[in-house]
XYZ file of N, CA, C and O in Angstrom:
456
model
N 27.512 -3.861 38.303
C 26.322 -4.539 38.766
C 25.179 -4.265 37.800
O 25.073 -3.205 37.213
N 24.316 -5.214 37.675
C 23.137 -5.083 36.836
C 21.878 -5.217 37.686
O 21.881 -5.885 38.714
N 20.823 -4.571 37.235
C 19.500 -4.746 37.818
C 18.680 -5.542 36.808
O 18.717 -5.255 35.607
N 17.935 -6.507 37.303
C 17.046 -7.294 36.456
C 15.627 -7.104 36.975
O 15.274 -7.582 38.048
N 14.826 -6.374 36.194
C 13.431 -6.124 36.547
C 12.584 -7.231 35.922
O 12.715 -7.531 34.737
N 11.702 -7.825 36.747
C 10.909 -8.967 36.297
C 9.427 -8.733 36.555
O 9.055 -8.078 37.522
N 8.632 -9.333 35.675
C 7.182 -9.323 35.807
C 6.661 -10.636 35.255
O 7.298 -11.256 34.405
N 5.486 -11.023 35.702
C 4.892 -12.263 35.215
C 4.284 -12.123 33.826
O 3.924 -13.122 33.212
N 4.189 -10.906 33.305
C 3.502 -10.703 32.026
C 4.371 -10.119 30.919
O 3.876 -9.846 29.829
N 5.651 -9.943 31.186
C 6.517 -9.344 30.165
C 7.939 -9.864 30.327
O 8.289 -10.445 31.360
N 8.718 -9.634 29.300
C 10.119 -10.054 29.331
C 10.892 -9.244 30.373
O 10.537 -8.103 30.691
N 11.951 -9.838 30.905
C 12.799 -9.150 31.873
C 13.466 -7.943 31.219
O 13.758 -7.947 30.017
N 13.711 -6.926 32.022
C 14.449 -5.747 31.581
C 15.715 -5.685 32.423
O 15.648 -5.634 33.655
N 16.855 -5.711 31.752
C 18.146 -5.679 32.442
C 18.803 -4.335 32.176
O 18.877 -3.887 31.024
N 19.284 -3.689 33.251
C 19.904 -2.362 33.149
C 21.182 -2.309 33.963
O 21.297 -2.975 34.991
N 22.075 -1.441 33.510
C 23.257 -1.150 34.305
C 22.821 -0.458 35.590
O 21.786 0.204 35.635
N 23.625 -0.599 36.599
C 23.314 -0.076 37.928
C 22.973 1.415 37.894
O 21.971 1.838 38.464
N 23.797 2.213 37.230
C 23.597 3.669 37.240
C 22.250 4.061 36.641
O 21.521 4.888 37.197
N 21.901 3.455 35.519
C 20.624 3.766 34.868
C 19.454 3.318 35.729
O 18.499 4.066 35.936
N 19.531 2.093 36.234
C 18.443 1.567 37.056
C 18.241 2.415 38.307
O 17.104 2.751 38.660
N 19.324 2.759 38.967
C 19.194 3.548 40.195
C 18.670 4.947 39.911
O 17.918 5.508 40.702
N 19.039 5.519 38.782
C 18.506 6.826 38.405
C 16.990 6.745 38.220
O 16.245 7.577 38.739
N 16.531 5.722 37.518
C 15.090 5.562 37.304
C 14.362 5.270 38.606
O 13.265 5.790 38.838
N 14.951 4.451 39.453
C 14.310 4.149 40.738
C 14.163 5.416 41.587
O 13.129 5.629 42.229
N 15.178 6.253 41.595
C 15.092 7.506 42.350
C 13.994 8.410 41.781
O 13.263 9.056 42.528
N 13.888 8.449 40.449
C 12.862 9.275 39.809
C 11.467 8.838 40.244
O 10.585 9.669 40.464
N 11.265 7.530 40.395
C 9.924 7.042 40.766
C 9.732 6.964 42.275
O 8.703 6.487 42.750
N 10.736 7.407 43.027
C 10.595 7.463 44.477
C 10.903 6.163 45.200
O 10.511 5.986 46.343
N 11.608 5.272 44.532
C 12.008 4.005 45.153
C 13.461 4.094 45.594
O 14.279 4.741 44.948
N 13.769 3.425 46.683
C 15.140 3.381 47.171
C 15.898 2.297 46.411
O 15.485 1.132 46.431
N 16.973 2.686 45.717
C 17.767 1.670 45.029
C 18.327 0.670 46.036
O 18.680 1.028 47.151
N 18.371 -0.565 45.638
C 18.891 -1.599 46.505
C 18.845 -2.942 45.821
O 18.386 -3.061 44.687
N 19.299 -3.957 46.521
C 19.384 -5.274 45.899
C 18.031 -5.915 45.589
O 17.948 -6.769 44.713
N 16.981 -5.521 46.295
C 15.647 -6.049 46.025
C 14.617 -4.936 46.123
O 14.855 -3.916 46.785
N 13.497 -5.145 45.459
C 12.437 -4.152 45.552
C 11.255 -4.525 44.707
O 11.259 -5.535 43.999
N 10.233 -3.674 44.788
C 8.987 -3.937 44.077
C 8.327 -2.615 43.683
O 8.377 -1.633 44.428
N 7.734 -2.623 42.505
C 6.814 -1.575 42.081
C 5.491 -2.303 41.895
O 5.359 -3.157 41.010
N 4.547 -2.012 42.756
C 3.269 -2.716 42.682
C 2.488 -2.261 41.450
O 2.754 -1.189 40.884
N 1.522 -3.064 41.072
C 0.676 -2.715 39.932
C -0.025 -1.378 40.163
O -0.227 -0.609 39.224
N -0.365 -1.097 41.423
C -1.026 0.171 41.745
C -0.062 1.353 41.677
O -0.477 2.472 41.389
N 1.215 1.132 41.943
C 2.212 2.200 41.910
C 2.715 2.486 40.498
O 3.235 3.572 40.235
N 2.568 1.534 39.605
C 3.157 1.643 38.270
C 2.682 2.862 37.475
O 3.521 3.540 36.860
N 1.380 3.192 37.434
C 0.976 4.376 36.661
C 1.644 5.664 37.146
O 2.072 6.491 36.332
N 1.760 5.834 38.436
C 2.428 7.031 38.967
C 3.914 7.001 38.635
O 4.523 8.051 38.355
N 4.510 5.816 38.647
C 5.933 5.685 38.304
C 6.156 6.063 36.846
O 7.106 6.805 36.527
N 5.297 5.595 35.961
C 5.407 5.938 34.542
C 5.257 7.450 34.358
O 6.030 8.080 33.626
N 4.288 8.040 35.033
C 4.075 9.484 34.934
C 5.293 10.258 35.425
O 5.690 11.262 34.813
N 5.916 9.798 36.507
C 7.102 10.476 37.047
C 8.268 10.407 36.066
O 8.981 11.403 35.867
N 8.466 9.262 35.447
C 9.562 9.129 34.481
C 9.306 10.022 33.271
O 10.198 10.750 32.822
N 8.087 9.988 32.755
C 7.766 10.818 31.587
C 7.909 12.306 31.907
O 8.393 13.084 31.077
N 7.514 12.714 33.099
C 7.654 14.118 33.496
C 9.128 14.509 33.574
O 9.507 15.609 33.147
N 9.959 13.630 34.101
C 11.391 13.927 34.195
C 12.026 13.991 32.811
O 12.869 14.854 32.548
N 11.625 13.121 31.924
C 12.130 13.163 30.546
C 11.771 14.492 29.910
O 12.619 15.167 29.320
N 10.514 14.897 30.053
C 10.079 16.178 29.486
C 10.819 17.350 30.117
O 11.199 18.291 29.431
N 11.017 17.298 31.433
C 11.727 18.377 32.114
C 13.148 18.503 31.575
O 13.610 19.601 31.271
N 13.835 17.376 31.426
C 15.215 17.411 30.938
C 15.292 17.876 29.496
O 16.187 18.635 29.135
N 14.360 17.427 28.685
C 14.365 17.849 27.288
C 14.056 19.338 27.168
O 14.662 20.039 26.365
N 13.123 19.836 27.968
C 12.796 21.264 27.951
C 13.977 22.088 28.434
O 14.276 23.141 27.881
N 14.659 21.604 29.462
C 15.827 22.331 29.981
C 16.923 22.397 28.927
O 17.623 23.402 28.806
N 17.058 21.366 28.136
C 18.083 21.339 27.095
C 17.764 22.265 25.943
O 18.652 22.806 25.301
N 16.469 22.495 25.671
C 16.068 23.339 24.555
C 15.776 24.773 24.971
O 15.675 25.641 24.122
N 15.650 25.026 26.248
C 15.234 26.347 26.712
C 16.410 27.220 27.132
O 16.234 28.209 27.811
N 17.598 26.850 26.726
C 18.763 27.644 27.096
C 18.708 29.009 26.423
O 18.460 29.131 25.232
N 18.956 30.043 27.193
C 18.993 31.393 26.645
C 20.296 31.601 25.885
O 21.314 30.971 26.163
N 20.271 32.508 24.933
C 21.484 32.809 24.164
C 22.509 33.455 25.083
O 22.175 34.309 25.910
N 23.783 33.059 24.977
C 24.817 33.638 25.837
C 24.981 35.129 25.569
O 24.861 35.588 24.433
N 25.269 35.887 26.634
C 25.391 37.331 26.493
C 26.832 37.816 26.561
O 27.093 38.970 26.257
N 27.769 36.955 26.964
C 29.166 37.377 26.970
C 30.058 36.188 26.631
O 29.584 35.060 26.457
N 31.358 36.431 26.531
C 32.303 35.395 26.096
C 32.336 34.208 27.057
O 32.395 33.056 26.629
N 32.294 34.475 28.371
C 32.329 33.382 29.338
C 31.088 32.494 29.209
O 31.174 31.273 29.256
N 29.935 33.128 29.058
C 28.709 32.361 28.898
C 28.718 31.577 27.588
O 28.245 30.443 27.533
N 29.264 32.168 26.535
C 29.339 31.488 25.244
C 30.239 30.258 25.345
O 29.902 29.189 24.813
N 31.368 30.378 26.046
C 32.272 29.245 26.226
C 31.594 28.153 27.044
O 31.643 26.969 26.701
N 30.914 28.548 28.114
C 30.210 27.583 28.947
C 29.112 26.881 28.142
O 28.916 25.666 28.285
N 28.425 27.623 27.280
C 27.383 27.034 26.445
C 27.980 26.025 25.466
O 27.427 24.943 25.272
N 29.121 26.348 24.861
C 29.770 25.410 23.937
C 30.177 24.138 24.663
O 30.018 23.030 24.150
N 30.718 24.284 25.881
C 31.113 23.117 26.664
C 29.886 22.273 27.021
O 29.921 21.045 26.943
N 28.805 22.924 27.393
C 27.571 22.215 27.720
C 27.031 21.474 26.499
O 26.583 20.332 26.588
N 27.078 22.133 25.339
C 26.626 21.505 24.096
C 27.468 20.280 23.769
O 26.945 19.266 23.304
N 28.775 20.354 24.017
C 29.658 19.223 23.748
C 29.325 18.046 24.657
O 29.258 16.896 24.215
N 29.067 18.313 25.922
C 28.682 17.248 26.856
C 27.376 16.615 26.395
O 27.229 15.392 26.400
N 26.429 17.432 25.965
C 25.143 16.911 25.493
C 25.335 16.019 24.270
O 24.675 14.985 24.137
N 26.225 16.410 23.369
C 26.475 15.585 22.193
C 27.119 14.255 22.576
O 26.892 13.234 21.941
N 27.927 14.276 23.626
C 28.596 13.053 24.064
C 27.625 12.095 24.753
O 27.869 10.906 24.793
N 26.537 12.614 25.305
C 25.529 11.752 25.912
C 24.680 11.197 24.773
O 23.648 11.727 24.404
N 25.131 10.098 24.216
C 24.505 9.550 23.027
C 23.157 8.897 23.303
O 22.307 8.828 22.430
N 22.972 8.406 24.500
C 21.717 7.757 24.850
C 21.019 8.613 25.909
O 21.523 8.798 27.004
N 19.859 9.119 25.557
C 19.138 10.014 26.460
C 18.344 9.227 27.500
O 18.149 8.021 27.369
N 17.866 9.942 28.495
C 17.007 9.323 29.504
C 15.775 8.718 28.841
O 15.348 7.619 29.193
N 15.204 9.410 27.883
C 14.023 8.899 27.181
C 14.321 7.517 26.590
O 13.554 6.570 26.755
N 15.456 7.378 25.930
C 15.813 6.106 25.298
C 16.086 5.017 26.331
O 15.691 3.866 26.139
N 16.742 5.383 27.407
C 17.060 4.388 28.434
C 15.822 3.947 29.196
O 15.757 2.820 29.687
N 14.825 4.809 29.286
C 13.639 4.520 30.098
C 12.571 3.727 29.357
O 11.720 3.103 30.002
N 12.586 3.724 28.041
C 11.508 3.090 27.275
C 11.246 1.644 27.683
O 10.092 1.276 27.937
N 12.236 0.768 27.768
C 11.927 -0.616 28.148
C 11.301 -0.731 29.540
O 10.397 -1.536 29.764
N 11.769 0.091 30.464
C 11.242 0.072 31.821
C 9.800 0.578 31.845
O 8.934 -0.003 32.497
N 9.528 1.643 31.104
C 8.172 2.182 31.018
C 7.233 1.125 30.442
O 6.130 0.904 30.961
N 7.656 0.472 29.370
C 6.816 -0.568 28.761
C 6.553 -1.714 29.736
O 5.433 -2.220 29.807
N 7.567 -2.106 30.484
C 7.395 -3.164 31.484
C 6.380 -2.740 32.541
O 5.475 -3.499 32.900
N 6.500 -1.520 33.027
C 5.566 -1.017 34.033
C 4.142 -0.941 33.489
O 3.189 -1.328 34.169
N 3.991 -0.452 32.270
C 2.651 -0.315 31.687
C 1.990 -1.675 31.461
O 0.822 -1.853 31.792
N 2.732 -2.620 30.909
C 2.170 -3.957 30.671
C 1.807 -4.640 31.991
O 0.755 -5.269 32.112
N 2.686 -4.510 32.946
C 2.442 -5.147 34.243
C 1.236 -4.539 34.936
O 0.396 -5.256 35.484
N 1.148 -3.235 34.912
C 0.022 -2.548 35.547
C -1.297 -2.944 34.886
O -2.286 -3.210 35.570
N -1.308 -2.990 33.564
C -2.521 -3.341 32.834
C -3.002 -4.758 33.187
O -4.198 -5.026 33.209
N -2.047 -5.633 33.503
C -2.396 -7.013 33.848
C -2.567 -7.210 35.351
O -2.844 -8.317 35.807
N -2.370 -6.135 36.115
C -2.508 -6.242 37.567
C -1.358 -6.969 38.234
O -1.523 -7.514 39.321
N -0.177 -6.953 37.608
C 0.994 -7.656 38.152
C 2.054 -6.656 38.583
O 2.197 -5.570 38.032
N 2.829 -7.062 39.584
C 3.907 -6.228 40.116
C 5.183 -6.402 39.301
O 5.360 -7.417 38.601
N 6.084 -5.427 39.422
C 7.428 -5.520 38.863
C 8.382 -5.629 40.050
O 8.297 -4.831 40.991
N 9.263 -6.608 40.002
C 10.209 -6.826 41.093
C 11.637 -6.847 40.552
O 11.852 -7.030 39.362
N 12.583 -6.659 41.464
C 13.976 -6.850 41.100
C 14.705 -7.500 42.271
O 14.318 -7.351 43.412
N 15.716 -8.277 41.930
C 16.564 -8.890 42.939
C 15.960 -10.093 43.650
O 16.484 -10.530 44.670
N 14.870 -10.614 43.153
C 14.265 -11.781 43.790
C 14.220 -12.947 42.829
O 14.325 -12.798 41.662
């Protein structure tokens, strides 16, 4: 399934279900077939996404050095998973953030499923 986010002032943003629902949860919206982010809600939504991006990036860089063999193995496995995640939340969120910012600046809502 795809989500298609629309606004009267910017191009549509189309996302895979998993990415869209992750972003909607971050901004406090219930994922579903239809919805709206009002122009008034958009600045807080952008701030929430940016805060989550920063939190995840800080968590990835703030790992303590492993102190034993088990921790070292777990760290290597975690590093491998991180390398496999080729597209970060920051990269996936940029089009949505831009849509929210442009829409908010113009006083227009962002909708999906309508």
